[in-house]
Short mmCIF file of C-alpha atoms and ligand atoms in Angstrom, two decimals:
data_model
loop_
_atom_site.label_atom_id
_atom_site.label_comp_id
_atom_site.label_asym_id
_atom_site.label_seq_id
_atom_site.Cartn_x
_atom_site.Cartn_y
_atom_site.Cartn_z
CA UNK A 1 51.81 -57.01 -139.57
CA UNK A 2 51.22 -60.67 -138.79
CA UNK A 3 51.37 -61.38 -135.00
CA UNK A 4 51.09 -64.83 -133.44
CA UNK A 5 49.93 -64.69 -129.88
CA UNK A 6 50.78 -67.82 -128.06
CA UNK A 7 48.98 -68.35 -124.89
CA UNK A 8 49.97 -71.16 -122.44
CA UNK A 9 47.94 -72.39 -119.30
CA UNK A 10 48.52 -70.01 -116.64
CA UNK A 11 46.21 -68.11 -114.53
CA UNK A 12 47.26 -64.91 -116.29
CA UNK A 13 45.70 -66.21 -119.67
CA UNK A 14 42.74 -63.91 -119.26
CA UNK A 15 45.19 -60.88 -119.41
CA UNK A 16 46.11 -61.91 -122.88
CA UNK A 17 42.72 -60.92 -124.10
CA UNK A 18 43.62 -57.38 -123.53
CA UNK A 19 46.90 -57.91 -125.31
CA UNK A 20 44.96 -59.44 -128.32
CA UNK A 21 42.66 -56.36 -128.21
CA UNK A 22 45.60 -53.90 -128.26
CA UNK A 23 46.97 -55.71 -131.32
CA UNK A 24 43.88 -56.10 -133.29
CA UNK A 25 42.71 -52.41 -132.58
CA UNK A 26 46.07 -51.19 -133.86
CA UNK A 27 45.48 -53.02 -137.17
CA UNK A 28 47.64 -56.13 -136.67
CA UNK A 29 46.43 -59.37 -138.05
CA UNK A 30 46.59 -61.85 -134.86
CA UNK A 31 46.42 -65.58 -134.88
CA UNK A 32 46.00 -66.88 -131.41
CA UNK A 33 47.77 -70.28 -130.61
CA UNK A 34 46.67 -71.38 -127.31
CA UNK A 35 47.97 -74.57 -125.67
CA UNK A 36 45.31 -77.22 -124.57
CA UNK A 37 45.95 -76.18 -120.87
CA UNK A 38 45.46 -72.52 -121.98
CA UNK A 39 41.91 -73.31 -123.03
CA UNK A 40 41.03 -74.46 -119.50
CA UNK A 41 41.52 -70.93 -118.44
CA UNK A 42 40.05 -68.93 -121.52
CA UNK A 43 37.84 -70.87 -124.03
CA UNK A 44 38.45 -71.04 -127.71
CA UNK A 45 35.31 -68.90 -128.67
CA UNK A 46 36.82 -65.91 -126.77
CA UNK A 47 40.09 -66.09 -128.87
CA UNK A 48 38.33 -66.65 -132.06
CA UNK A 49 35.87 -63.98 -131.68
CA UNK A 50 38.47 -61.35 -130.51
CA UNK A 51 40.99 -62.25 -133.20
CA UNK A 52 38.54 -62.72 -135.90
CA UNK A 53 40.69 -65.76 -137.04
CA UNK A 54 40.31 -69.54 -136.43
CA UNK A 55 41.89 -71.11 -133.31
CA UNK A 56 43.63 -74.38 -133.07
CA UNK A 57 45.91 -76.01 -130.41
CA UNK A 58 47.09 -79.07 -132.09
CA UNK A 59 48.79 -79.86 -135.49
CA UNK A 60 45.95 -82.15 -136.67
CA UNK A 61 43.41 -79.27 -137.66
CA UNK A 62 43.36 -78.03 -141.26
CA UNK A 63 46.41 -80.34 -142.22
CA UNK A 64 46.08 -79.43 -145.77
CA UNK A 65 47.25 -75.86 -144.94
CA UNK A 66 50.13 -77.48 -142.91
CA UNK A 67 49.64 -74.90 -140.10
CA UNK A 68 52.36 -76.56 -137.96
CA UNK A 69 54.85 -74.85 -140.39
CA UNK A 70 53.02 -71.93 -142.02
CA UNK A 71 51.88 -70.00 -138.91
CA UNK A 72 55.42 -69.69 -137.73
CA UNK A 73 56.87 -69.12 -141.20
CA UNK A 74 54.57 -66.25 -142.13
CA UNK A 75 54.59 -64.46 -138.65
CA UNK A 76 56.32 -61.00 -138.11
CA UNK A 77 56.22 -61.47 -134.39
CA UNK A 78 55.51 -64.28 -132.05
CA UNK A 79 54.60 -63.42 -128.56
CA UNK A 80 53.74 -65.83 -125.87
CA UNK A 81 51.91 -64.35 -123.09
CA UNK A 82 51.58 -65.86 -120.40
CA UNK A 83 54.58 -68.20 -120.96
CA UNK A 84 54.39 -71.12 -118.27
CA UNK A 85 57.30 -72.69 -116.74
CA UNK A 86 56.27 -75.75 -118.89
CA UNK A 87 56.07 -73.84 -122.08
CA UNK A 88 59.60 -72.21 -121.50
CA UNK A 89 60.88 -75.69 -120.85
CA UNK A 90 59.41 -77.05 -124.09
CA UNK A 91 60.79 -74.12 -126.12
CA UNK A 92 64.18 -74.18 -124.47
CA UNK A 93 64.49 -77.80 -125.63
CA UNK A 94 62.80 -77.64 -128.95
CA UNK A 95 60.00 -79.97 -128.08
CA UNK A 96 57.25 -79.80 -130.84
CA UNK A 97 54.15 -81.66 -129.35
CA UNK A 98 51.46 -79.04 -130.08
CA UNK A 99 50.69 -76.18 -132.46
CA UNK A 100 52.33 -73.48 -130.45
CA UNK A 101 55.68 -75.31 -129.97
CA UNK A 102 55.86 -76.13 -133.69
CA UNK A 103 55.21 -72.49 -134.39
CA UNK A 104 58.04 -71.49 -132.09
CA UNK A 105 60.49 -73.87 -134.08
CA UNK A 106 59.46 -72.72 -137.39
CA UNK A 107 59.37 -68.87 -136.69
CA UNK A 108 62.25 -66.89 -138.08
CA UNK A 109 60.74 -63.55 -136.78
CA UNK A 110 61.47 -61.98 -133.41
CA UNK A 111 60.12 -64.15 -130.37
CA UNK A 112 58.94 -62.47 -127.21
CA UNK A 113 58.13 -64.60 -124.02
CA UNK A 114 56.33 -62.92 -121.13
CA UNK A 115 56.52 -65.50 -118.42
CA UNK A 116 54.17 -65.68 -115.50
CA UNK A 117 54.22 -68.20 -112.68
CA UNK A 118 54.78 -68.59 -109.02
CA UNK A 119 58.06 -67.27 -107.55
CA UNK A 120 59.33 -70.62 -106.77
CA UNK A 121 58.79 -71.74 -110.30
CA UNK A 122 60.54 -68.63 -111.84
CA UNK A 123 63.39 -68.96 -109.42
CA UNK A 124 63.98 -72.61 -109.91
CA UNK A 125 67.49 -73.50 -111.47
CA UNK A 126 65.55 -75.29 -114.32
CA UNK A 127 63.56 -72.31 -115.30
CA UNK A 128 66.61 -70.05 -114.93
CA UNK A 129 68.51 -72.34 -117.25
CA UNK A 130 65.77 -72.33 -119.72
CA UNK A 131 65.23 -68.70 -119.72
CA UNK A 132 69.16 -68.32 -120.19
CA UNK A 133 68.97 -70.67 -123.16
CA UNK A 134 66.26 -68.71 -124.89
CA UNK A 135 67.81 -65.55 -124.27
CA UNK A 136 71.16 -66.90 -125.70
CA UNK A 137 69.20 -67.81 -128.93
CA UNK A 138 67.96 -64.24 -129.32
CA UNK A 139 64.56 -64.46 -127.94
CA UNK A 140 63.36 -61.58 -125.51
CA UNK A 141 62.29 -62.94 -122.26
CA UNK A 142 60.65 -60.16 -120.32
CA UNK A 143 61.17 -60.62 -116.57
CA UNK A 144 57.95 -60.87 -114.77
CA UNK A 145 56.65 -58.18 -112.47
CA UNK A 146 56.76 -58.37 -108.73
CA UNK A 147 53.25 -58.37 -107.18
CA UNK A 148 50.28 -60.33 -106.10
CA UNK A 149 50.14 -63.78 -107.54
CA UNK A 150 47.42 -66.38 -107.35
CA UNK A 151 46.13 -66.85 -103.87
CA UNK A 152 47.66 -64.84 -101.12
CA UNK A 153 51.34 -65.01 -102.41
CA UNK A 154 53.36 -61.93 -103.49
CA UNK A 155 56.68 -61.85 -105.43
CA UNK A 156 58.29 -62.00 -108.58
CA UNK A 157 56.28 -64.03 -111.15
CA UNK A 158 53.36 -61.64 -112.16
CA UNK A 159 52.48 -61.08 -115.82
CA UNK A 160 53.33 -57.40 -116.53
CA UNK A 161 50.69 -55.07 -117.71
CA UNK A 162 49.35 -56.00 -120.95
CA UNK A 163 49.79 -52.40 -122.22
CA UNK A 164 53.48 -52.61 -121.31
CA UNK A 165 53.90 -55.90 -123.10
CA UNK A 166 52.26 -54.45 -126.18
CA UNK A 167 54.75 -51.35 -126.01
CA UNK A 168 57.74 -53.70 -126.01
CA UNK A 169 56.19 -55.86 -128.92
CA UNK A 170 55.67 -52.76 -131.02
CA UNK A 171 59.21 -51.89 -130.59
CA UNK A 172 60.36 -55.43 -131.48
CA UNK A 173 57.98 -55.16 -134.61
CA UNK A 174 59.78 -51.76 -135.62
CA UNK A 175 63.12 -53.73 -135.81
CA UNK A 176 64.73 -52.52 -132.57
CA UNK A 177 67.55 -55.05 -131.78
CA UNK A 178 68.46 -56.52 -128.49
CA UNK A 179 71.80 -54.64 -128.20
CA UNK A 180 71.67 -54.41 -124.36
CA UNK A 181 71.19 -58.29 -123.95
CA UNK A 182 73.03 -59.42 -120.87
CA UNK A 183 73.70 -55.93 -119.43
CA UNK A 184 72.57 -55.05 -115.82
CA UNK A 185 71.33 -51.55 -115.81
CA UNK A 186 69.95 -49.36 -112.91
CA UNK A 187 67.82 -46.41 -113.71
CA UNK A 188 66.50 -43.90 -111.08
CA UNK A 189 63.41 -42.02 -111.90
CA UNK A 190 60.78 -39.57 -110.40
CA UNK A 191 61.48 -36.89 -107.86
CA UNK A 192 62.55 -37.25 -104.18
CA UNK A 193 60.58 -35.89 -101.17
CA UNK A 194 61.91 -34.55 -98.01
CA UNK A 195 59.75 -34.63 -95.06
CA UNK A 196 59.16 -31.47 -93.08
CA UNK A 197 56.56 -33.22 -90.81
CA UNK A 198 54.49 -36.34 -90.94
CA UNK A 199 52.19 -34.74 -93.54
CA UNK A 200 54.18 -32.18 -95.45
CA UNK A 201 57.41 -32.39 -97.81
CA UNK A 202 59.55 -30.44 -100.13
CA UNK A 203 59.50 -32.11 -103.58
CA UNK A 204 59.70 -31.23 -107.17
CA UNK A 205 57.66 -31.48 -110.16
CA UNK A 206 59.16 -34.71 -111.68
CA UNK A 207 56.59 -37.26 -113.09
CA UNK A 208 59.05 -40.12 -113.66
CA UNK A 209 57.99 -40.35 -117.34
CA UNK A 210 61.58 -39.96 -118.74
CA UNK A 211 63.18 -42.42 -116.19
CA UNK A 212 60.27 -44.97 -116.96
CA UNK A 213 60.83 -44.62 -120.77
CA UNK A 214 64.46 -45.15 -120.08
CA UNK A 215 63.51 -48.40 -118.00
CA UNK A 216 60.98 -49.62 -120.57
CA UNK A 217 63.40 -49.32 -123.63
CA UNK A 218 66.38 -50.75 -121.86
CA UNK A 219 64.10 -53.77 -121.06
CA UNK A 220 62.97 -53.84 -124.65
CA UNK A 221 66.51 -53.85 -125.92
CA UNK A 222 67.23 -57.08 -123.55
CA UNK A 223 68.82 -55.37 -120.59
CA UNK A 224 68.22 -56.67 -116.98
CA UNK A 225 66.65 -53.53 -115.36
CA UNK A 226 66.36 -52.27 -111.95
CA UNK A 227 64.25 -49.24 -111.55
CA UNK A 228 64.67 -47.08 -108.40
CA UNK A 229 61.26 -45.14 -108.55
CA UNK A 230 60.91 -41.98 -106.12
CA UNK A 231 57.24 -41.09 -105.87
CA UNK A 232 55.94 -42.22 -109.31
CA UNK A 233 52.41 -42.90 -109.99
CA UNK A 234 52.98 -44.73 -113.28
CA UNK A 235 52.50 -48.40 -114.16
CA UNK A 236 55.52 -50.59 -113.85
CA UNK A 237 57.35 -50.94 -117.09
CA UNK A 238 57.40 -54.64 -118.43
CA UNK A 239 60.57 -56.21 -117.48
CA UNK A 240 62.01 -54.07 -114.95
CA UNK A 241 62.23 -54.81 -111.14
CA UNK A 242 60.81 -51.76 -109.31
CA UNK A 243 62.06 -50.35 -105.96
CA UNK A 244 60.22 -47.71 -104.45
CA UNK A 245 61.81 -45.03 -102.53
CA UNK A 246 60.58 -41.69 -101.13
CA UNK A 247 63.58 -39.47 -99.90
CA UNK A 248 67.13 -38.85 -101.21
CA UNK A 249 68.65 -40.90 -98.51
CA UNK A 250 66.48 -43.81 -99.47
CA UNK A 251 67.25 -43.29 -103.23
CA UNK A 252 70.97 -43.13 -102.44
CA UNK A 253 70.83 -46.50 -100.39
CA UNK A 254 68.97 -48.27 -103.18
CA UNK A 255 71.11 -46.88 -106.08
CA UNK A 256 74.46 -47.88 -104.27
CA UNK A 257 72.96 -51.37 -103.34
CA UNK A 258 71.81 -51.88 -107.01
CA UNK A 259 74.89 -50.40 -108.69
CA UNK A 260 77.03 -53.00 -106.91
CA UNK A 261 76.37 -55.48 -109.76
CA UNK A 262 75.35 -53.08 -112.45
CA UNK A 263 77.09 -52.37 -115.91
CA UNK A 264 75.16 -49.06 -116.40
CA UNK A 265 73.63 -46.61 -113.94
CA UNK A 266 71.48 -43.81 -115.07
CA UNK A 267 70.49 -41.17 -112.72
CA UNK A 268 67.35 -39.74 -114.19
CA UNK A 269 65.63 -38.97 -110.94
CA UNK A 270 65.30 -35.39 -109.82
CA UNK A 271 67.17 -35.56 -106.63
CA UNK A 272 66.54 -32.68 -103.94
CA UNK A 273 69.81 -30.91 -103.33
CA UNK A 274 68.54 -29.80 -99.80
CA UNK A 275 66.49 -31.17 -97.10
CA UNK A 276 64.98 -29.72 -94.20
CA UNK A 277 67.67 -29.76 -91.29
CA UNK A 278 64.98 -31.01 -88.82
CA UNK A 279 62.05 -33.34 -89.49
CA UNK A 280 59.20 -32.51 -87.00
CA UNK A 281 57.72 -35.64 -85.40
CA UNK A 282 54.15 -33.95 -85.21
CA UNK A 283 52.45 -31.78 -87.65
CA UNK A 284 53.72 -28.12 -87.44
CA UNK A 285 50.71 -26.10 -86.17
CA UNK A 286 49.51 -22.92 -87.61
CA UNK A 287 50.15 -20.06 -85.33
CA UNK A 288 48.90 -16.45 -85.03
CA UNK A 289 52.56 -15.05 -85.38
CA UNK A 290 55.03 -15.50 -88.31
CA UNK A 291 55.83 -18.95 -89.10
CA UNK A 292 59.21 -20.44 -88.09
CA UNK A 293 61.83 -20.27 -91.09
CA UNK A 294 62.65 -23.68 -92.56
CA UNK A 295 66.46 -24.36 -92.23
CA UNK A 296 67.94 -26.54 -94.82
CA UNK A 297 71.03 -28.91 -95.02
CA UNK A 298 72.68 -30.29 -98.10
CA UNK A 299 71.72 -33.75 -99.42
CA UNK A 300 74.42 -36.20 -100.55
CA UNK A 301 75.23 -35.90 -104.26
CA UNK A 302 74.74 -39.47 -105.48
CA UNK A 303 75.88 -38.91 -108.97
CA UNK A 304 79.12 -37.47 -107.80
CA UNK A 305 79.56 -40.29 -105.44
CA UNK A 306 79.17 -42.99 -107.95
CA UNK A 307 81.88 -41.22 -110.01
CA UNK A 308 84.15 -40.86 -106.95
CA UNK A 309 83.58 -44.66 -106.04
CA UNK A 310 84.49 -45.75 -109.42
CA UNK A 311 87.63 -43.59 -109.55
CA UNK A 312 88.71 -44.89 -106.15
CA UNK A 313 87.70 -48.34 -107.41
CA UNK A 314 85.66 -49.01 -104.27
CA UNK A 315 84.82 -52.76 -104.36
CA UNK A 316 81.15 -53.46 -105.47
CA UNK A 317 80.63 -50.12 -107.20
CA UNK A 318 82.17 -50.18 -110.53
CA UNK A 319 79.58 -49.60 -113.35
CA UNK A 320 81.14 -49.24 -116.86
CA UNK A 321 78.97 -46.45 -117.68
CA UNK A 322 77.43 -43.74 -115.48
CA UNK A 323 74.85 -41.39 -116.92
CA UNK A 324 73.59 -38.19 -115.35
CA UNK A 325 70.68 -35.77 -116.15
CA UNK A 326 70.65 -32.25 -115.74
CA UNK A 327 67.51 -30.12 -115.68
CA UNK A 328 68.48 -26.52 -116.40
CA UNK A 329 66.27 -23.40 -116.66
CA UNK A 330 68.92 -21.21 -118.25
CA UNK A 331 72.54 -21.39 -119.84
CA UNK A 332 71.57 -25.07 -120.47
CA UNK A 333 74.61 -26.22 -122.40
CA UNK A 334 77.24 -24.44 -120.50
CA UNK A 335 75.83 -25.65 -117.22
CA UNK A 336 75.73 -29.11 -118.54
CA UNK A 337 79.33 -29.11 -119.64
CA UNK A 338 80.32 -27.85 -116.31
CA UNK A 339 78.38 -30.57 -114.52
CA UNK A 340 79.76 -33.32 -116.66
CA UNK A 341 83.31 -32.22 -115.90
CA UNK A 342 82.52 -31.93 -112.07
CA UNK A 343 80.49 -35.31 -111.64
CA UNK A 344 82.94 -37.73 -113.33
CA UNK A 345 80.06 -39.43 -115.31
CA UNK A 346 80.41 -40.60 -118.83
CA UNK A 347 77.19 -39.04 -120.41
CA UNK A 348 75.14 -36.16 -119.18
CA UNK A 349 71.64 -35.67 -120.75
CA UNK A 350 70.71 -32.05 -120.51
CA UNK A 351 67.34 -30.69 -120.98
CA UNK A 352 65.74 -27.45 -120.41
CA UNK A 353 62.98 -27.35 -117.91
CA UNK A 354 60.20 -25.14 -117.10
CA UNK A 355 56.49 -25.06 -116.39
CA UNK A 356 55.48 -26.66 -119.67
CA UNK A 357 58.76 -28.02 -120.50
CA UNK A 358 59.93 -31.59 -119.76
CA UNK A 359 58.05 -32.10 -116.55
CA UNK A 360 55.07 -34.22 -116.76
CA UNK A 361 54.88 -33.94 -120.55
CA UNK A 362 54.95 -37.12 -122.86
CA UNK A 363 57.84 -35.48 -124.98
CA UNK A 364 61.07 -33.99 -124.48
CA UNK A 365 64.25 -32.60 -126.22
CA UNK A 366 67.84 -33.13 -125.05
CA UNK A 367 71.39 -32.87 -125.66
CA UNK A 368 73.40 -35.81 -124.71
CA UNK A 369 76.95 -34.62 -123.52
CA UNK A 370 79.52 -37.21 -124.04
CA UNK A 371 82.78 -37.17 -122.00
CA UNK A 372 85.66 -36.87 -124.53
CA UNK A 373 83.12 -36.92 -127.50
CA UNK A 374 80.81 -34.71 -129.56
CA UNK A 375 77.48 -33.68 -128.09
CA UNK A 376 74.31 -35.60 -129.52
CA UNK A 377 71.16 -33.43 -130.13
CA UNK A 378 67.92 -35.23 -129.61
CA UNK A 379 65.06 -33.32 -131.43
CA UNK A 380 61.88 -32.80 -129.53
CA UNK A 381 59.87 -36.01 -129.61
CA UNK A 382 58.55 -38.73 -127.38
CA UNK A 383 60.38 -39.40 -124.08
CA UNK A 384 61.19 -42.95 -125.59
CA UNK A 385 63.22 -41.05 -128.35
CA UNK A 386 65.47 -39.58 -125.82
CA UNK A 387 65.84 -42.91 -123.86
CA UNK A 388 66.85 -44.60 -127.18
CA UNK A 389 69.38 -41.85 -127.97
CA UNK A 390 70.76 -42.46 -124.38
CA UNK A 391 70.89 -46.10 -124.79
CA UNK A 392 72.49 -45.80 -128.28
CA UNK A 393 75.25 -43.68 -126.60
CA UNK A 394 75.59 -46.27 -123.62
CA UNK A 395 75.80 -49.14 -126.03
CA UNK A 396 78.49 -47.59 -128.21
CA UNK A 397 80.45 -46.83 -124.92
CA UNK A 398 79.78 -50.54 -123.81
CA UNK A 399 81.25 -51.71 -127.04
C1 LIG B 401 44.95 -72.96 -111.35
C2 LIG B 401 46.24 -73.14 -111.97
C3 LIG B 401 47.04 -72.07 -112.31
C4 LIG B 401 48.30 -72.16 -112.98
N1 LIG B 401 49.04 -71.17 -113.09
C5 LIG B 401 50.25 -71.35 -113.76
C6 LIG B 401 51.16 -70.30 -114.03
O1 LIG B 401 50.65 -69.03 -113.72
N2 LIG B 401 52.20 -70.33 -114.46
C7 LIG B 401 52.66 -71.76 -114.74
O2 LIG B 401 54.02 -71.87 -115.34
N3 LIG B 401 51.90 -72.70 -114.55
C8 LIG B 401 50.85 -72.61 -114.03
N4 LIG B 401 49.94 -73.62 -113.81
C9 LIG B 401 50.45 -74.94 -114.20
C10 LIG B 401 50.19 -75.22 -115.52
O3 LIG B 401 48.93 -75.10 -116.06
C11 LIG B 401 50.86 -76.59 -115.89
O4 LIG B 401 52.16 -76.68 -115.92
C12 LIG B 401 50.34 -76.89 -117.55
O5 LIG B 401 50.80 -78.24 -117.81
C13 LIG B 401 50.91 -75.87 -118.47
O6 LIG B 401 50.78 -76.35 -119.85
P1 LIG B 401 51.11 -75.66 -121.09
O7 LIG B 401 52.52 -74.99 -120.72
O8 LIG B 401 51.11 -76.54 -122.19
O9 LIG B 401 50.11 -74.48 -121.25
C14 LIG B 401 48.73 -73.48 -113.17
C15 LIG B 401 47.93 -74.55 -112.95
C16 LIG B 401 46.57 -74.35 -112.49
C17 LIG B 401 45.67 -75.37 -112.09
#
């Protein structure tokens, strides 16, 4: 596959070297097209040596090969990483002052932009309008990550991890459409922890891999994703805004806040049903006698609450599609059907869990139960396959 890697003049240009390697090492032909300003950050020899291809920035090199038209016309994918505010503006307005902007105008393949800039630049109405224009025209603009920016600043504007940008590009190259474009989705992932004392907690084995796959695939399908992560040690999926929580109470607060303006809520996190009735302020000490029993109290049922709020038309909580997950160790389908009916959600993803099943493994098998519809079987495969099956069912319901 022929990939054009556009690089514009942001401090994150050095991270595009890693993206380039990921493409070349997986057998892609990559033509790097940096802007003149990008070369101030990473020089031409680096791009030429890493890609094995010539590198040009303006339209006046090798004119006999008409590169200003050919490079875009023959590409299977154009990805611009990092995309500066300036480049986004030029692309949105159809300017064609250099080789990269000419390539963007001549490309008829999918185009992915991975913006990176200071938060103020990203949030400026001019940039917002340019991003909206590019998205309307069918480009995938990946929301930047939140984190440390140049200097001491932090906020949204950071280039997502190159591995995550690469994963999105591979999906686009495989022909996945942007069928969730314009949809606001909330995904919860991981497992909640309920504190016993300042150092101990009651938790579960959820790794967050399934929830992260859901967030990653939704972003790659064009959705605006808020990922509420409970105790997950994985890199942030590209394009998702990540909110970190620990306990069920924190997860509930974050989900209810985010679902106020969401079209879809997917509750993939393993939420503790119970928590210790009392949290000790100091570490519980070992004693000679028998330890004190731990008394438990019920946690709120967030999935049921979302369903109830929607039924009662509580202002600010009306996602069109609510998806629950059920991890079962026995009577998997019967328990799943009962849960779907009880919780008032639209879809329920049921999977069998056990010591070497589902938790912490890269693959999964599941049945997607559909309220008022036929169940969808998803055979064992990567967790991204389960995620895609869920989004297929969500997209069908949204339409
Ligand atoms: C040190 C430094 C870092 C910069 N980082 C960024 C950045 O991350 N994102 C951005 O949009 N602009 C950034 N700029 C500003 C761009 O380099 C400037 O807008 C330039 O004209 C972009 O040119 P290009 O879009 O043709 O590559 C930076 C400038 C400097 C001097």
